[in-house]
mmCIF file of C-alpha atoms in Angstrom:
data_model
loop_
_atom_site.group_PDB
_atom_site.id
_atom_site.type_symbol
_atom_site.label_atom_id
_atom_site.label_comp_id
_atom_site.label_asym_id
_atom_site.label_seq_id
_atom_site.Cartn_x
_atom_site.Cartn_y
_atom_site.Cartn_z
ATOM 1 C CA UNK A 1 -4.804 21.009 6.521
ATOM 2 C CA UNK A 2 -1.637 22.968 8.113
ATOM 3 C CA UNK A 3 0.368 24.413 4.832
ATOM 4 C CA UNK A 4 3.803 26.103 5.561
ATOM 5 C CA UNK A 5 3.604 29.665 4.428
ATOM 6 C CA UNK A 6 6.937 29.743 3.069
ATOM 7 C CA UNK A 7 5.980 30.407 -0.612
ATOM 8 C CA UNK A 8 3.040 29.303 -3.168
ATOM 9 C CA UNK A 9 0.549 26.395 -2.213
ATOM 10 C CA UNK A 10 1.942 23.804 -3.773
ATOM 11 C CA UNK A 11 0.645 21.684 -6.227
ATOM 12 C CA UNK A 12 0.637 18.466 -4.074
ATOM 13 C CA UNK A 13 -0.391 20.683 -0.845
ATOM 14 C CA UNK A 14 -3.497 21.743 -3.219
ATOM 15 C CA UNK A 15 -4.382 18.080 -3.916
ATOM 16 C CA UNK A 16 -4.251 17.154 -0.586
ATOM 17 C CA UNK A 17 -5.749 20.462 0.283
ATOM 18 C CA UNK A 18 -8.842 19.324 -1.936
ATOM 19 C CA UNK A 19 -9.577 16.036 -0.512
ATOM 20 C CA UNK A 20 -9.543 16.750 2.722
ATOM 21 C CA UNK A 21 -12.075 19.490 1.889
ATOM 22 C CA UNK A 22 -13.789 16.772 -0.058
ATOM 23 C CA UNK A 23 -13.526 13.862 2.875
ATOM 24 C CA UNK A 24 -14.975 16.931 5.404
ATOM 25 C CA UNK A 25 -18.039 17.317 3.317
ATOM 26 C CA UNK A 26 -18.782 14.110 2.909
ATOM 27 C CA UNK A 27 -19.211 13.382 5.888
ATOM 28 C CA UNK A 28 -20.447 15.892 7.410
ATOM 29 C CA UNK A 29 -17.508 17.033 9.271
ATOM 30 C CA UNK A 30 -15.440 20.107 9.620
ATOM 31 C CA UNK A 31 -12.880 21.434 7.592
ATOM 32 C CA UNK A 32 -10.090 23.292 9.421
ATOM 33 C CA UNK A 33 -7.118 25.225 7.943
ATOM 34 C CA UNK A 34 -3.452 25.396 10.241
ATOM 35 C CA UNK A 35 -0.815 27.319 9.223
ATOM 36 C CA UNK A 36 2.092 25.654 10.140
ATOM 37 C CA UNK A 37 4.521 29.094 10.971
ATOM 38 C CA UNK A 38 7.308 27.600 12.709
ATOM 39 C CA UNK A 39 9.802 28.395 9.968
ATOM 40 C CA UNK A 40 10.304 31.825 10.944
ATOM 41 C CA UNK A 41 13.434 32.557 8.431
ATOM 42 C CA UNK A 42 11.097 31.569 5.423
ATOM 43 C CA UNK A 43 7.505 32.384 6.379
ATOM 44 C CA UNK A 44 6.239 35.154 5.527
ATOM 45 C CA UNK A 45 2.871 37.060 5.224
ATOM 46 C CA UNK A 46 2.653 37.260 1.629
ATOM 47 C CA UNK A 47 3.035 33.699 1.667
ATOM 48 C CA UNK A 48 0.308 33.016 4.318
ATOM 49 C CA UNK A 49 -1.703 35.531 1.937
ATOM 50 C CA UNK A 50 -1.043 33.300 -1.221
ATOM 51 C CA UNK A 51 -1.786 30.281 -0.100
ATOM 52 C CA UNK A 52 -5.560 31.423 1.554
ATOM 53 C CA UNK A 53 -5.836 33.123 -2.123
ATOM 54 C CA UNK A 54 -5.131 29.495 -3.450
ATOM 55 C CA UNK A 55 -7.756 27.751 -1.186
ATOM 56 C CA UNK A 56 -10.030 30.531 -2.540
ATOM 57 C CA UNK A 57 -9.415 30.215 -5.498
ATOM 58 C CA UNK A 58 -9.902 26.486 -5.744
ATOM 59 C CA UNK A 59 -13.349 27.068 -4.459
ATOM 60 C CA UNK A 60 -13.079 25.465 -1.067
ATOM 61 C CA UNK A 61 -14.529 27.647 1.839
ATOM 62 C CA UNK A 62 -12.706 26.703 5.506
ATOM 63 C CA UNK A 63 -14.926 25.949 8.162
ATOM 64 C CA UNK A 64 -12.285 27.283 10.509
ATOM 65 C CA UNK A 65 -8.576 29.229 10.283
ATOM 66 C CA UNK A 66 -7.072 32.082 11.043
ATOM 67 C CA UNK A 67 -8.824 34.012 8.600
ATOM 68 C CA UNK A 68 -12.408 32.524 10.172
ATOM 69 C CA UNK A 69 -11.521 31.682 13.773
ATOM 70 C CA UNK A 70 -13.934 28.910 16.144
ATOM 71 C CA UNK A 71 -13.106 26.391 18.042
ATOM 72 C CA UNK A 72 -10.138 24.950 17.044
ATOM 73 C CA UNK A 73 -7.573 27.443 17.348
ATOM 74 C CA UNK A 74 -5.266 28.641 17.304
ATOM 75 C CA UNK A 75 -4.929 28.144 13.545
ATOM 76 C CA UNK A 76 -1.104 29.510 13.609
ATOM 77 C CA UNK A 77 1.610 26.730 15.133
ATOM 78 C CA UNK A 78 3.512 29.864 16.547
ATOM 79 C CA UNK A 79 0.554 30.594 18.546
#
């Protein structure tokens, strides 16, 4: 999943956000959070904040991002 932090999670980015989660589970795979931070004039941290609030809040736990870390990184496009 690779949300723009450029304001709230969307409702459409949440859907999506909560099948992949769903697909990842299913079979057995990994679920990985990328922030997509290539909008520097709109992204900000608060936004970045909000939206792992949001995934949080939904109840989905990330197997990796840039609040977890592993393999995949980097979780942050500007990196």
């Amino acid at each position: 999943m690779a949300p723009a932090p450029t304001g709230r999670l969307h409702i459409g980015t949440a859907r999506t956000t909560v099948h992949n989660w769903l697909f990842a589970r299913h079979h057995a795979g990994v679920f990985v959070l990328r922030i997509e931070d290539t909008d520097r004039a709109r992204s900000t941290p608060e936004s970045l904040a909000d939206i792992l609030d949001a995934i949080r809040w939904l109840g989905l736990d990330c197997d990796e991002g840039p609040d977890v870390g592993g393999d995949y990184g980097p979780y942050l496009q500007s990196e």
